[in-house]
mmCIF file of C-alpha atoms in Angstrom:
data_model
loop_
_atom_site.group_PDB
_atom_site.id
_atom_site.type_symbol
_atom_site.label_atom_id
_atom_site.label_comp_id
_atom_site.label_asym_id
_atom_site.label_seq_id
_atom_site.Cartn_x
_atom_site.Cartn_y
_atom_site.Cartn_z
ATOM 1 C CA UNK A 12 -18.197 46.830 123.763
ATOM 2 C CA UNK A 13 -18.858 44.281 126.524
ATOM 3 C CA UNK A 14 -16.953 40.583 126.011
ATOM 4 C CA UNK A 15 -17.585 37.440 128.127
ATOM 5 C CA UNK A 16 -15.357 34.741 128.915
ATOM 6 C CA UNK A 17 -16.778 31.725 130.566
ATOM 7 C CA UNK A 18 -14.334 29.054 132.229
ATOM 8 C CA UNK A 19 -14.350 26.183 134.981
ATOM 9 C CA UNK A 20 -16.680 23.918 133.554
ATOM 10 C CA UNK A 21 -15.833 20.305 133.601
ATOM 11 C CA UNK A 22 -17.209 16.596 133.805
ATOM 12 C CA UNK A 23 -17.575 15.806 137.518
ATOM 13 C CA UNK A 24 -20.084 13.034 139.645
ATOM 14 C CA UNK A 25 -22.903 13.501 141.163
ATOM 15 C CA UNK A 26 -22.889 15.080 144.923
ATOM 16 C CA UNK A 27 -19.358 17.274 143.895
ATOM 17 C CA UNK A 28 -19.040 21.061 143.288
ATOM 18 C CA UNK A 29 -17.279 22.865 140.636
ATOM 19 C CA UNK A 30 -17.229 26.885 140.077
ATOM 20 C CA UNK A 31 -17.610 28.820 136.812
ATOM 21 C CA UNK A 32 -16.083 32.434 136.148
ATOM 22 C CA UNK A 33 -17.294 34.678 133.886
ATOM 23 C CA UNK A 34 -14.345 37.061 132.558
ATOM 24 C CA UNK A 35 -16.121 40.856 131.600
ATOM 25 C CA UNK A 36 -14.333 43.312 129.548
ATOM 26 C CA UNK A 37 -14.617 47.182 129.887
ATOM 27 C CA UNK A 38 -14.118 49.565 132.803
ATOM 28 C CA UNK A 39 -17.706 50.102 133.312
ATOM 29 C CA UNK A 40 -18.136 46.507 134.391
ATOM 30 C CA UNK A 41 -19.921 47.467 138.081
ATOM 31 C CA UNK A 42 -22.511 48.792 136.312
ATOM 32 C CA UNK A 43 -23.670 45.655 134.884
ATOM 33 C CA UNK A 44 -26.521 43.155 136.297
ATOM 34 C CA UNK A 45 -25.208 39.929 135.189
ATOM 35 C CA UNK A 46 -26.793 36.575 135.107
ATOM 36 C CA UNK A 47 -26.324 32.661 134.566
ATOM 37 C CA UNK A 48 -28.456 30.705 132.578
ATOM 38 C CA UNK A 49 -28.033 27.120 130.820
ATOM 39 C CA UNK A 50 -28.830 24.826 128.074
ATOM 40 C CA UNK A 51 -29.434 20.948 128.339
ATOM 41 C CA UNK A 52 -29.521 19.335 124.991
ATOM 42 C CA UNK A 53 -32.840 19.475 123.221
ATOM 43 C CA UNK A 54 -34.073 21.328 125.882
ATOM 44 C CA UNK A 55 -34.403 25.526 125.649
ATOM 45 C CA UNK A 56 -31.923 27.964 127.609
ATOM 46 C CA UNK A 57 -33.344 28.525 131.189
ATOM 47 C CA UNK A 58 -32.446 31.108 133.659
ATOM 48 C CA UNK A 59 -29.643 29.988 136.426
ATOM 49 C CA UNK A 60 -29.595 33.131 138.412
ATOM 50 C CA UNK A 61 -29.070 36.604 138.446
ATOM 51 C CA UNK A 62 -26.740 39.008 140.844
ATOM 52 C CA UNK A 63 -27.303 43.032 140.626
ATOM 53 C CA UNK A 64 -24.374 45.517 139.492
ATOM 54 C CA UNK A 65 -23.240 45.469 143.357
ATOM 55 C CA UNK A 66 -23.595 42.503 144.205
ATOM 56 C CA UNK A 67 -26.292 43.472 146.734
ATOM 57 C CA UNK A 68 -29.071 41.323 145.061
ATOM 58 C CA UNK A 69 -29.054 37.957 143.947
ATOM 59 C CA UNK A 70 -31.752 35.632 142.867
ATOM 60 C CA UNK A 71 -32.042 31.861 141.997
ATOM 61 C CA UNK A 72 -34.755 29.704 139.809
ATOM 62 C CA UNK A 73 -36.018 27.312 142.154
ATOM 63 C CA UNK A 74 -34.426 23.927 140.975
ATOM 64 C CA UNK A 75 -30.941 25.670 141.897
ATOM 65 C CA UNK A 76 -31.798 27.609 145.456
ATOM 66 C CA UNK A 77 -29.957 26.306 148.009
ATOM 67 C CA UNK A 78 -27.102 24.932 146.047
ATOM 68 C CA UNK A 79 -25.915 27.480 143.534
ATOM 69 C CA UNK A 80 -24.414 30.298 144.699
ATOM 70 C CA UNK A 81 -23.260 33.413 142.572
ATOM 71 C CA UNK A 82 -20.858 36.400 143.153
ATOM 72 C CA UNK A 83 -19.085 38.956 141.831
ATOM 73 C CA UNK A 84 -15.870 40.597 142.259
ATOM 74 C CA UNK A 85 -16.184 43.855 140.352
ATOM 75 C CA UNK A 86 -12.650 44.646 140.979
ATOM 76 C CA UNK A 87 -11.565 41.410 138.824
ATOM 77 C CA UNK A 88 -14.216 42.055 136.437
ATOM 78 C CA UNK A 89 -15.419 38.761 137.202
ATOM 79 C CA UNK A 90 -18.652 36.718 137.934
ATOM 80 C CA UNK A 91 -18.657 33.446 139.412
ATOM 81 C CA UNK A 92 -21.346 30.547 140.226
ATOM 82 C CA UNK A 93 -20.201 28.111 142.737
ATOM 83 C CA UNK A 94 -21.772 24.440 142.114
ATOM 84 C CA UNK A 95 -22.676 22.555 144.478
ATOM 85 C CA UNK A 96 -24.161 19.146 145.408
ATOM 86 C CA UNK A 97 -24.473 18.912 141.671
ATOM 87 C CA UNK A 98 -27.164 16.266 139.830
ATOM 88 C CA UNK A 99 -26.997 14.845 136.726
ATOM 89 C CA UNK A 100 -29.923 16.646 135.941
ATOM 90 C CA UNK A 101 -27.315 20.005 136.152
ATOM 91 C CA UNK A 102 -25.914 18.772 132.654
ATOM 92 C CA UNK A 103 -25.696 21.667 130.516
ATOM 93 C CA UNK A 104 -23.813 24.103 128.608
ATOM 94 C CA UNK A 105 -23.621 27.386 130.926
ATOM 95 C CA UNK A 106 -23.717 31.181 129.498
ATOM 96 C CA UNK A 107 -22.776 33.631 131.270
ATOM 97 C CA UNK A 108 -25.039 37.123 130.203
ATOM 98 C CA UNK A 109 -25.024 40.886 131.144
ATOM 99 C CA UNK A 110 -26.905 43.772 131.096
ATOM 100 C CA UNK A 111 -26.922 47.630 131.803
ATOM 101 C CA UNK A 112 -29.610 48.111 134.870
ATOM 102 C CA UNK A 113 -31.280 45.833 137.045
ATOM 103 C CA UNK A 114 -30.986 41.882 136.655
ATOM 104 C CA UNK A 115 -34.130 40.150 134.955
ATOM 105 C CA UNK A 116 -35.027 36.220 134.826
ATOM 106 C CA UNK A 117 -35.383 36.408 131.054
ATOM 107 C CA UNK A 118 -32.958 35.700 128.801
ATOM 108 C CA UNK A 119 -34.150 38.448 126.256
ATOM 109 C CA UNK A 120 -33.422 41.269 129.035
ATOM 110 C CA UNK A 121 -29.612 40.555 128.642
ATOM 111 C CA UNK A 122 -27.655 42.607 125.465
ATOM 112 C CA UNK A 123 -24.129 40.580 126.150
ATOM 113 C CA UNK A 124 -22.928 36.671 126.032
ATOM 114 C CA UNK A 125 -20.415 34.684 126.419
ATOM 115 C CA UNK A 126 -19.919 31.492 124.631
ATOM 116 C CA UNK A 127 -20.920 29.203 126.930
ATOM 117 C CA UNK A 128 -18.751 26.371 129.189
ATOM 118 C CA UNK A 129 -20.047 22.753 129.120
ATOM 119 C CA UNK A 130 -20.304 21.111 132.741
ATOM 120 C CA UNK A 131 -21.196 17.315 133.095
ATOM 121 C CA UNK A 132 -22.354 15.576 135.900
ATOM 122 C CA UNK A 133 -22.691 11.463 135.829
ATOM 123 C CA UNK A 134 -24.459 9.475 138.437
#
């Protein structure tokens, strides 16, 4: 069984940075696509971005290219999205998601969750 852990979310302004981790259980954790996605309130959960078992390919939705960056250190078992020049309009509760095989933009291609870290930005 696959667990995930979010952390580093926060309330910061507009303009700063923060970075999220993503904490994966099991040994078999580099075989994993994982991906970011988010939820504003009364909005639906949207795809962040996605990074491939390696590390090798990443991809962005287009409102975050440029300024969101994710990794992966599959030594640490760990995923991470680095934050920055954050808007107000980033407000959202962030999941962290994974899947055997190649990453996907849709949220129904991913088996595993975590529960999710809050991050606020104010103007």
């Amino acid at each position: 069984q696959v667990q995930l852990v979010e952390s580093g979310g926060g309330s910061v302004q507009a303009g700063k940075s923060l970075r999220l981790s993503c904490a994966v259980s099991g040994r078999t954790f580099n075989r994993y696509a994982a991906a970011w996605l988010r939820q504003a309130p009364g909005k639906e959960r949207e795809f962040v971005g996605a990074i491939s078992s390696t590390g090798g390919t990443t991809f962005y939705a287009d409102f975050v290219r440029g300024r969101f960056t994710i990794s992966r250190d599959n030594a640490k078992n760990t995923v991470y999205l680095q934050m920055n020049s954050l808007k107000p309009e980033d407000t959202a509760v962030y999941f962290c998601a994974a899947r055997l095989g190649p990453p996907g933009t849709r949220q129904s291609e991913y088996n595993y969750w975590g529960q999710g870290t809050q991050v606020t930005v104010s103007s």
